[in-house]
Amino acid sequence: MKLFFFLSFIEAFGNFTFEMYMFKSEDFSEYYTEYPVGPIDVGTDIFLQVSVTSRNAGLVVFVDECKATPTPEYHDPMQFIFLEDGLVTIM
């Protein structure tokens, strides 16, 4: 297993395109095009990809938090947390 640590305090302005895809399998060959996807059973692996596109080639994406809720509300009391503080949460 390879672990990478990245820390940056750079602040800048510009135009950025952020994308997130949810793939159908671990080979990352086909992603979902219609949402919501589900239901997904607790304990099922999910395969996500995030990226940022910009004229600045030095940008990287760090996902600090990722969660699912049964509603569009960010603070819905029912939450399934996948990443917290950048670390995978095992359910």
PDB file of C-alpha atoms in Angstrom:
ATOM      1  CA  MET A   1       0.000   0.000   0.000  1.00  0.00           C
ATOM      2  CA  LYS A   2       1.306   3.436  -0.903  1.00  0.00           C
ATOM      3  CA  LEU A   3       0.370   6.404   1.236  1.00  0.00           C
ATOM      4  CA  PHE A   4       0.815   9.953   0.055  1.00  0.00           C
ATOM      5  CA  PHE A   5       0.737  13.050   2.208  1.00  0.00           C
ATOM      6  CA  PHE A   6       0.150  16.450   0.681  1.00  0.00           C
ATOM      7  CA  LEU A   7      -0.144  19.741   2.520  1.00  0.00           C
ATOM      8  CA  SER A   8      -0.502  23.127   0.886  1.00  0.00           C
ATOM      9  CA  PHE A   9      -1.303  26.624   2.074  1.00  0.00           C
ATOM     10  CA  ILE A  10      -1.362  28.279  -1.348  1.00  0.00           C
ATOM     11  CA  GLU A  11      -4.242  30.637  -2.058  1.00  0.00           C
ATOM     12  CA  ALA A  12      -5.098  31.817  -5.562  1.00  0.00           C
ATOM     13  CA  PHE A  13      -7.931  32.979  -7.770  1.00  0.00           C
ATOM     14  CA  GLY A  14      -8.987  31.814 -11.218  1.00  0.00           C
ATOM     15  CA  ASN A  15     -11.417  29.730 -13.221  1.00  0.00           C
ATOM     16  CA  PHE A  16     -11.645  26.103 -12.220  1.00  0.00           C
ATOM     17  CA  THR A  17     -13.773  23.214 -13.425  1.00  0.00           C
ATOM     18  CA  PHE A  18     -14.429  20.571 -10.777  1.00  0.00           C
ATOM     19  CA  GLU A  19     -15.783  17.172 -11.767  1.00  0.00           C
ATOM     20  CA  MET A  20     -16.851  14.120  -9.798  1.00  0.00           C
ATOM     21  CA  TYR A  21     -17.781  10.764 -11.289  1.00  0.00           C
ATOM     22  CA  MET A  22     -19.193   7.641  -9.684  1.00  0.00           C
ATOM     23  CA  PHE A  23     -18.088   4.512 -11.498  1.00  0.00           C
ATOM     24  CA  LYS A  24     -19.943   1.219 -11.810  1.00  0.00           C
ATOM     25  CA  SER A  25     -16.937  -0.977 -10.950  1.00  0.00           C
ATOM     26  CA  GLU A  26     -13.366  -0.955  -9.726  1.00  0.00           C
ATOM     27  CA  ASP A  27     -11.940  -0.878 -13.264  1.00  0.00           C
ATOM     28  CA  PHE A  28     -13.227   2.736 -13.636  1.00  0.00           C
ATOM     29  CA  SER A  29     -14.300   2.109 -17.231  1.00  0.00           C
ATOM     30  CA  GLU A  30     -17.966   3.160 -17.069  1.00  0.00           C
ATOM     31  CA  TYR A  31     -19.513   5.866 -14.906  1.00  0.00           C
ATOM     32  CA  TYR A  32     -23.109   6.585 -13.983  1.00  0.00           C
ATOM     33  CA  THR A  33     -24.827   9.256 -16.069  1.00  0.00           C
ATOM     34  CA  GLU A  34     -28.159   9.395 -14.222  1.00  0.00           C
ATOM     35  CA  TYR A  35     -28.570  10.256 -10.568  1.00  0.00           C
ATOM     36  CA  PRO A  36     -29.527   9.460  -7.920  1.00  0.00           C
ATOM     37  CA  VAL A  37     -27.818   6.072  -7.969  1.00  0.00           C
ATOM     38  CA  GLY A  38     -29.204   3.512  -5.619  1.00  0.00           C
ATOM     39  CA  PRO A  39     -30.170   2.171  -3.381  1.00  0.00           C
ATOM     40  CA  ILE A  40     -26.663   1.107  -2.361  1.00  0.00           C
ATOM     41  CA  ASP A  41     -26.341  -1.303   0.537  1.00  0.00           C
ATOM     42  CA  VAL A  42     -24.168  -0.311   3.509  1.00  0.00           C
ATOM     43  CA  GLY A  43     -20.774  -1.977   3.122  1.00  0.00           C
ATOM     44  CA  THR A  44     -20.849  -1.909  -0.687  1.00  0.00           C
ATOM     45  CA  ASP A  45     -17.693  -0.515  -2.302  1.00  0.00           C
ATOM     46  CA  ILE A  46     -18.184   2.682  -4.283  1.00  0.00           C
ATOM     47  CA  PHE A  47     -15.752   4.033  -6.851  1.00  0.00           C
ATOM     48  CA  LEU A  48     -15.370   7.810  -7.140  1.00  0.00           C
ATOM     49  CA  GLN A  49     -13.082  10.065  -9.141  1.00  0.00           C
ATOM     50  CA  VAL A  50     -12.639  13.793  -8.611  1.00  0.00           C
ATOM     51  CA  SER A  51     -10.645  16.202 -10.746  1.00  0.00           C
ATOM     52  CA  VAL A  52      -9.996  19.881 -11.319  1.00  0.00           C
ATOM     53  CA  THR A  53      -9.215  21.482 -14.661  1.00  0.00           C
ATOM     54  CA  SER A  54      -7.484  24.837 -14.919  1.00  0.00           C
ATOM     55  CA  ARG A  55      -4.747  26.662 -16.782  1.00  0.00           C
ATOM     56  CA  ASN A  56      -2.617  26.149 -13.665  1.00  0.00           C
ATOM     57  CA  ALA A  57      -1.127  22.681 -14.195  1.00  0.00           C
ATOM     58  CA  GLY A  58       0.123  22.546 -10.602  1.00  0.00           C
ATOM     59  CA  LEU A  59      -3.295  22.106  -9.019  1.00  0.00           C
ATOM     60  CA  VAL A  60      -4.240  18.983  -7.105  1.00  0.00           C
ATOM     61  CA  VAL A  61      -7.555  17.954  -5.548  1.00  0.00           C
ATOM     62  CA  PHE A  62      -7.800  16.973  -1.909  1.00  0.00           C
ATOM     63  CA  VAL A  63     -11.163  15.624  -0.814  1.00  0.00           C
ATOM     64  CA  ASP A  64     -11.607  16.418   2.863  1.00  0.00           C
ATOM     65  CA  GLU A  65     -15.152  15.135   3.303  1.00  0.00           C
ATOM     66  CA  CYS A  66     -17.563  12.947   1.384  1.00  0.00           C
ATOM     67  CA  LYS A  67     -20.950  11.843   2.650  1.00  0.00           C
ATOM     68  CA  ALA A  68     -24.374  10.733   1.481  1.00  0.00           C
ATOM     69  CA  THR A  69     -27.742  11.782   2.826  1.00  0.00           C
ATOM     70  CA  PRO A  70     -31.222  10.604   1.830  1.00  0.00           C
ATOM     71  CA  THR A  71     -32.153  14.215   1.020  1.00  0.00           C
ATOM     72  CA  PRO A  72     -30.372  17.118  -0.713  1.00  0.00           C
ATOM     73  CA  GLU A  73     -29.891  18.750   2.721  1.00  0.00           C
ATOM     74  CA  TYR A  74     -26.225  18.957   3.755  1.00  0.00           C
ATOM     75  CA  HIS A  75     -27.114  18.848   7.470  1.00  0.00           C
ATOM     76  CA  ASP A  76     -29.655  16.008   7.226  1.00  0.00           C
ATOM     77  CA  PRO A  77     -29.412  14.092  10.537  1.00  0.00           C
ATOM     78  CA  MET A  78     -29.106  10.785   8.645  1.00  0.00           C
ATOM     79  CA  GLN A  79     -25.638  10.760   7.103  1.00  0.00           C
ATOM     80  CA  PHE A  80     -23.358   8.080   5.722  1.00  0.00           C
ATOM     81  CA  ILE A  81     -19.788   9.380   5.899  1.00  0.00           C
ATOM     82  CA  PHE A  82     -17.241   7.948   3.449  1.00  0.00           C
ATOM     83  CA  LEU A  83     -14.373  10.398   4.048  1.00  0.00           C
ATOM     84  CA  GLU A  84     -13.748  12.548   7.078  1.00  0.00           C
ATOM     85  CA  ASP A  85     -10.683  14.775   7.469  1.00  0.00           C
ATOM     86  CA  GLY A  86      -9.400  13.193   4.254  1.00  0.00           C
ATOM     87  CA  LEU A  87      -9.464   9.665   5.718  1.00  0.00           C
ATOM     88  CA  VAL A  88     -11.639   6.760   4.606  1.00  0.00           C
ATOM     89  CA  THR A  89     -14.363   5.845   7.081  1.00  0.00           C
ATOM     90  CA  ILE A  90     -15.034   2.112   7.323  1.00  0.00           C
ATOM     91  CA  MET A  91     -18.671   1.260   8.054  1.00  0.00           C
TER      92      MET A  91
END
